[in-house]
Amino acid sequence: MRVRRLLTAIGLCLLTVAPAAAQDPAAELAAILDGFRDRYGFPGATAAIALPGARLITAASGLADVEAGRAMTPQTPMLAASIGKSFVAATVLALEAEGHLSRADLLADHMGDRPWFDDLPNAATITIGHLLRHQSGLPDHPHLPEFQTALAARIADKGSAFTAEEVLAFVLRRAPLFEAGTGWAYSDTGYILLGLVIERVTGRPYYDVLHERLLDPLALRETRPSDRPDIPGLAVGYTVPGNPFGLPVRTADAAGWLVWDPAVEWTGGGLASTAPDLARWGQALFGGTALEAPYLDRLLDGVLVAPETPSIRYGAGVAIYAKTPRGPVYGHGGWIPGYVASLRHYADHGVTVAFQINTDAGTVDDSTDLVPALEGALADLAITLASRKAPETGQ
């Protein structure tokens, strides 16, 4: 169970479902989404495949708002959740290349003057590299009962999001999970600290730095901060009854505004995006063109996540699957109440696949194989399309 849960956190692609036999790529992609929607009953989904030569195939299925009957389109944004960590990590690597920081730096070198710093678990020994690769030994605040209770109360009171330092307060004076650098445990808390480090060394808000360094240069125009409840065009997310944050099943009001403030996620994820933009991002990131200075060796410098899975490692904001039936796979999964997402790059084939679904039902409780099954089906289609000699067209 421990291995299954950690794989759910970062995402895994292993299962295979044969793609449709049609020869129109967009129709094939749509047919897969429609088939999965019929089988699993989710409200809606979007998917995109980035092929060599800047070709992009997109499709959508179902509804972005069930009650309003609003159709899902490839350009419908959803919360991308922890896929946002790949943007945070890339920003850190860019700052490292320019000499603003180093992965070997102690966190204390940048945050040691904060009044709460000495109360962090492993405060004196955590490095920037530990935070990037989830080796800090810090607890994961979203899964702490105290945090869940406090966030549920704030949502019920329609309060503003917790600030980064308010989030960190939930882990202060706790025992570390292990000595820094000696183990692996997924921690959103560590990525919140990376956001504070980025702001400290640049003297600017994280989202401004992100726009300047990544979103604008790469023309990711459908990706924006999820820093407010009223995100334009956002698909309504549907969650499960009795969730730990006290959210209603429909996580948005009648106007489509979220009934909670997603700004609490910040650099733990912190973005709304579309499947096409995520696919473009993955193709650039794993193709080595996202930053001006070379970075792939640092991005993919991974550590073992569990002894039971020796071929799975975690680098700088990226899960690394060294041995799969489709060759090496790089990417990240995303979960946040009401939404799941997946980003996968198949290195041997030069293709990237992204999808988003506007419900976490069946995923948050591990009750279905939806995510890995859809990852497998879309991977097989992407690899098939890449192998076709004639250029294909798509959106």
XYZ file of C-alpha atoms in Angstrom:
395
model
C 0.000 0.000 0.000
C 2.876 2.392 0.785
C 4.350 1.912 -2.684
C 0.983 2.381 -4.369
C 0.371 5.627 -2.536
C 3.766 7.111 -3.349
C 3.287 6.177 -7.005
C -0.095 7.901 -6.942
C 1.586 11.034 -5.578
C 4.035 11.329 -8.451
C 2.080 9.364 -11.073
C 2.842 6.136 -12.913
C 2.354 4.912 -16.461
C 2.397 1.155 -16.992
C -0.974 -0.161 -18.142
C -1.811 -0.564 -21.819
C -5.084 -0.055 -23.680
C -5.083 -0.310 -27.468
C -5.872 2.963 -29.293
C -8.696 3.306 -31.765
C -8.103 2.149 -35.346
C -9.025 5.420 -37.049
C -6.331 7.379 -38.883
C -7.304 10.925 -37.878
C -5.131 11.683 -34.818
C -7.577 14.075 -33.152
C -10.409 11.587 -33.678
C -8.302 8.773 -32.232
C -7.493 10.848 -29.187
C -11.119 11.871 -28.706
C -12.244 8.259 -29.042
C -9.937 7.197 -26.221
C -11.235 9.949 -23.929
C -14.850 9.123 -24.776
C -14.249 5.442 -24.131
C -12.681 6.105 -20.756
C -15.479 8.489 -19.823
C -18.038 5.794 -20.669
C -16.117 3.246 -18.598
C -15.256 5.353 -15.545
C -18.060 7.924 -15.515
C -16.003 11.077 -14.917
C -17.600 14.422 -15.884
C -15.029 15.562 -18.436
C -11.420 15.372 -19.560
C -8.911 16.970 -21.890
C -5.756 15.508 -23.411
C -2.895 16.619 -25.625
C -0.022 14.864 -27.374
C 3.095 16.801 -28.369
C 4.890 15.069 -31.238
C 8.305 15.740 -32.777
C 8.314 18.686 -35.147
C 6.088 20.865 -32.945
C 2.973 18.884 -33.864
C 0.230 19.010 -31.233
C -2.885 16.800 -31.129
C -5.673 17.797 -28.731
C -9.104 16.547 -27.719
C -11.758 16.912 -25.041
C -14.656 14.838 -23.770
C -17.671 15.450 -21.576
C -18.610 18.462 -19.494
C -16.713 21.233 -17.767
C -19.826 22.067 -15.720
C -22.343 19.257 -15.362
C -25.135 21.364 -13.894
C -24.817 24.096 -16.517
C -24.226 21.657 -19.372
C -21.019 23.461 -20.385
C -18.959 21.354 -22.767
C -15.317 20.625 -22.108
C -12.891 21.915 -24.761
C -9.122 21.414 -25.120
C -8.665 25.015 -23.962
C -10.681 24.584 -20.756
C -8.323 25.192 -17.811
C -8.208 23.040 -14.701
C -6.045 23.048 -11.592
C -2.785 21.305 -12.504
C -1.880 20.544 -8.869
C 1.597 19.097 -8.275
C 2.643 19.309 -11.916
C 3.389 22.882 -10.851
C 6.395 21.522 -8.935
C 8.172 21.012 -12.252
C 7.920 24.777 -12.863
C 9.250 25.541 -9.387
C 12.182 23.175 -9.873
C 13.003 24.560 -13.323
C 13.033 28.062 -11.847
C 15.484 26.937 -9.158
C 17.739 25.340 -11.787
C 17.686 28.558 -13.825
C 18.690 30.572 -10.752
C 21.449 28.067 -10.024
C 22.843 28.449 -13.547
C 23.052 32.204 -12.970
C 24.827 31.835 -9.633
C 21.995 33.051 -7.403
C 21.969 29.813 -5.416
C 23.232 26.246 -5.496
C 21.567 22.930 -4.874
C 24.329 22.344 -2.325
C 23.346 25.471 -0.348
C 21.984 24.921 3.113
C 18.439 26.195 3.493
C 19.817 28.113 6.464
C 21.942 30.192 4.086
C 18.752 31.723 2.665
C 16.105 31.348 5.373
C 18.092 31.138 8.589
C 17.081 34.629 9.709
C 13.357 33.869 9.746
C 11.949 33.706 13.298
C 10.432 30.277 12.719
C 13.467 28.731 11.038
C 15.066 26.968 14.005
C 11.775 25.167 14.710
C 11.773 23.441 11.317
C 12.551 19.730 11.462
C 16.164 19.208 10.272
C 16.554 22.991 10.029
C 20.352 22.998 10.242
C 21.013 20.252 7.672
C 18.454 20.653 4.851
C 19.888 21.737 1.494
C 18.156 23.154 -1.578
C 18.823 19.838 -3.309
C 17.084 17.959 -0.506
C 13.982 20.107 -0.970
C 13.966 19.623 -4.755
C 14.156 15.834 -4.440
C 11.954 15.346 -1.345
C 14.891 14.297 0.859
C 14.360 16.912 3.563
C 12.620 14.687 6.108
C 9.870 17.299 6.425
C 6.283 16.127 6.943
C 3.763 16.721 4.149
C 1.430 19.324 5.629
C -1.661 18.582 3.429
C -1.881 15.135 5.025
C -1.568 16.301 8.634
C -4.935 16.050 10.448
C -4.321 19.409 12.114
C -3.862 21.117 8.760
C -6.917 19.431 7.266
C -9.076 20.473 10.206
C -7.820 24.062 10.099
C -8.272 24.337 6.336
C -11.777 22.893 6.557
C -12.659 25.519 9.176
C -11.238 28.307 7.029
C -13.163 27.093 3.985
C -16.363 26.914 6.027
C -15.791 30.507 7.173
C -15.027 31.587 3.564
C -11.678 32.848 4.766
C -8.608 33.699 2.735
C -5.921 31.148 1.974
C -3.196 30.362 4.472
C 0.024 32.186 3.715
C 3.249 30.262 3.155
C 4.438 30.941 6.688
C 1.055 29.955 8.139
C 1.370 26.649 6.262
C 4.869 26.077 7.628
C 3.579 26.545 11.175
C 1.874 23.157 10.947
C 5.230 21.330 10.772
C 7.238 23.394 13.258
C 8.643 21.567 16.286
C 7.685 18.179 14.833
C 10.122 15.300 14.729
C 11.664 14.847 11.261
C 10.679 11.775 9.278
C 14.400 10.965 8.847
C 17.724 12.782 8.802
C 17.996 15.086 5.820
C 19.404 13.310 2.790
C 18.977 9.787 4.176
C 15.489 8.953 2.897
C 12.659 9.998 0.584
C 9.204 11.290 1.488
C 6.997 13.450 -0.713
C 6.558 16.877 0.861
C 4.570 19.848 -0.412
C 6.008 21.654 2.596
C 9.474 21.439 1.089
C 8.286 23.080 -2.109
C 6.662 25.902 -0.126
C 10.133 26.547 1.288
C 11.572 26.574 -2.237
C 9.068 29.294 -3.135
C 10.324 31.390 -0.241
C 13.918 30.811 -1.342
C 13.096 31.917 -4.909
C 11.541 35.101 -3.583
C 14.474 35.744 -1.251
C 17.201 35.431 -3.914
C 15.281 37.333 -6.608
C 13.582 39.933 -4.423
C 10.384 39.404 -6.422
C 7.100 37.456 -6.080
C 7.370 33.878 -7.318
C 4.638 34.244 -9.927
C 6.367 37.282 -11.442
C 9.595 35.303 -11.715
C 7.725 32.375 -13.242
C 6.114 34.537 -15.910
C 9.383 36.220 -16.806
C 11.505 33.078 -16.974
C 9.143 30.373 -18.218
C 5.534 31.197 -19.044
C 6.187 34.189 -21.300
C 9.324 32.950 -23.129
C 7.699 29.574 -23.857
C 4.377 31.193 -24.871
C 2.436 29.154 -22.316
C -0.506 31.519 -22.581
C -3.060 29.070 -21.144
C -1.144 28.652 -17.876
C -1.701 31.074 -15.007
C -1.387 31.245 -11.215
C -4.153 29.525 -9.289
C -4.070 32.302 -6.730
C -7.770 33.179 -6.522
C -11.155 31.424 -6.529
C -12.389 33.199 -9.685
C -10.136 31.678 -12.349
C -11.575 32.535 -15.780
C -13.108 29.585 -17.613
C -12.054 27.027 -15.008
C -13.785 23.657 -15.301
C -15.831 22.844 -12.224
C -14.088 20.219 -10.119
C -16.057 17.413 -8.477
C -14.763 15.672 -5.369
C -15.914 12.936 -3.013
C -18.389 13.242 -0.130
C -16.788 13.323 3.299
C -13.448 14.646 2.051
C -11.075 15.885 4.803
C -11.434 19.547 3.805
C -15.223 19.626 4.145
C -15.742 20.590 0.510
C -19.043 19.987 -1.256
C -19.001 17.474 -4.101
C -19.266 20.376 -6.556
C -16.303 22.517 -5.537
C -17.544 25.668 -7.318
C -20.596 27.869 -6.913
C -23.240 28.431 -9.592
C -21.079 31.110 -11.239
C -18.137 28.729 -11.494
C -16.041 30.293 -8.720
C -14.268 27.871 -6.444
C -15.784 27.711 -2.975
C -12.256 27.623 -1.527
C -9.109 29.640 -2.184
C -6.527 27.577 -4.128
C -3.803 30.118 -3.296
C -3.036 27.912 -0.287
C -1.218 25.540 -2.652
C 1.263 28.191 -3.922
C 4.572 26.553 -4.887
C 3.328 23.111 -3.927
C 1.665 23.326 -7.360
C -0.136 26.590 -7.766
C -1.149 26.697 -11.423
C -4.248 26.447 -13.587
C -3.473 25.180 -17.068
C -4.735 23.243 -20.059
C -3.657 19.885 -21.428
C -2.150 21.513 -24.569
C -0.042 23.910 -22.506
C 1.100 21.116 -20.205
C 2.128 19.014 -23.205
C 4.027 21.976 -24.668
C 5.725 22.497 -21.330
C 6.751 18.850 -21.013
C 8.102 18.755 -24.556
C 10.238 21.832 -23.868
C 11.329 20.800 -20.361
C 12.356 17.253 -21.197
C 13.587 18.190 -24.655
C 16.178 20.479 -23.071
C 14.884 23.766 -24.482
C 12.998 25.262 -21.531
C 16.012 27.148 -20.146
C 18.861 29.033 -21.769
C 21.638 27.193 -19.885
C 22.031 23.390 -20.016
C 20.050 21.717 -17.245
C 18.923 18.175 -18.135
C 21.699 16.514 -16.130
C 20.599 18.443 -13.039
C 16.879 17.942 -13.721
C 17.285 14.166 -14.028
C 19.792 13.721 -11.200
C 17.417 11.510 -9.260
C 17.327 9.624 -5.986
C 15.650 6.333 -5.121
C 12.100 6.748 -3.826
C 11.708 3.260 -2.311
C 13.803 0.079 -2.110
C 10.854 -1.883 -3.534
C 10.963 0.137 -6.780
C 14.653 0.453 -7.736
C 13.926 1.723 -11.249
C 11.885 4.699 -9.998
C 13.725 7.837 -8.940
C 12.852 11.469 -8.274
C 14.906 14.334 -9.678
C 14.296 18.068 -9.556
C 10.496 18.187 -9.542
C 10.256 15.164 -11.839
C 9.529 11.458 -11.421
C 11.909 9.251 -13.401
C 10.897 5.756 -14.529
C 14.079 4.254 -15.931
C 12.613 0.954 -17.106
C 9.115 0.698 -18.549
C 7.711 -1.187 -21.555
C 7.945 2.123 -23.434
C 11.470 3.038 -22.382
C 12.438 5.814 -19.941
C 9.537 8.000 -18.849
C 9.765 11.405 -17.147
C 6.941 13.457 -15.692
C 4.692 14.237 -12.770
C 1.159 13.587 -11.607
C -1.198 16.044 -9.973
C -4.052 15.756 -7.483
C -6.042 18.447 -5.743
C -9.663 18.214 -4.575
C -11.833 18.006 -7.698
C -9.025 17.495 -10.235
C -6.363 15.042 -11.367
C -3.704 15.582 -14.019
C -0.818 13.742 -15.629
C 2.252 14.845 -17.584
C 4.476 12.197 -19.233
C 7.437 12.374 -21.620
C 8.509 9.199 -23.449
C 12.177 9.870 -24.067
C 12.878 7.108 -26.607
C 10.041 8.362 -28.790
C 10.315 12.136 -28.325
C 6.642 12.526 -27.369
C 4.869 14.146 -24.436
C 1.345 13.367 -23.224
C -0.796 15.393 -20.818
C -4.344 14.993 -19.588
C -6.631 16.563 -17.009
C -9.886 15.306 -15.461
C -12.331 17.422 -13.459
C -12.899 14.956 -10.637
C -10.684 13.166 -8.142
C -13.343 10.548 -7.350
C -11.780 7.118 -7.685
C -8.268 8.574 -7.594
C -8.000 10.125 -4.159
C -9.063 6.819 -2.552
C -7.188 4.499 -4.968
C -10.479 2.792 -5.840
C -9.942 2.742 -9.622
C -7.062 2.346 -12.077
C -8.254 5.310 -14.161
C -5.036 7.355 -14.125
C -2.512 4.623 -14.995
C -4.885 3.058 -17.518
C -5.452 6.354 -19.324
C -1.726 7.116 -19.200
C -1.063 3.795 -20.907
C -3.676 4.236 -23.605
C -2.519 7.740 -24.486
C 1.128 6.706 -24.460
C 0.460 3.954 -26.976
C -1.406 6.342 -29.242
C 1.358 8.965 -28.973
C 4.065 6.448 -29.846
C 2.008 5.159 -32.763
C 1.485 8.672 -34.110
C 5.180 9.469 -33.776
C 6.066 6.377 -35.807
C 3.832 7.269 -38.755
C 5.891 8.590 -41.657
C 3.408 11.110 -43.029
C 2.985 14.316 -40.977
C -0.289 14.360 -39.112
C -2.488 17.377 -38.472
C -4.223 18.348 -35.298
C -5.145 21.316 -33.224
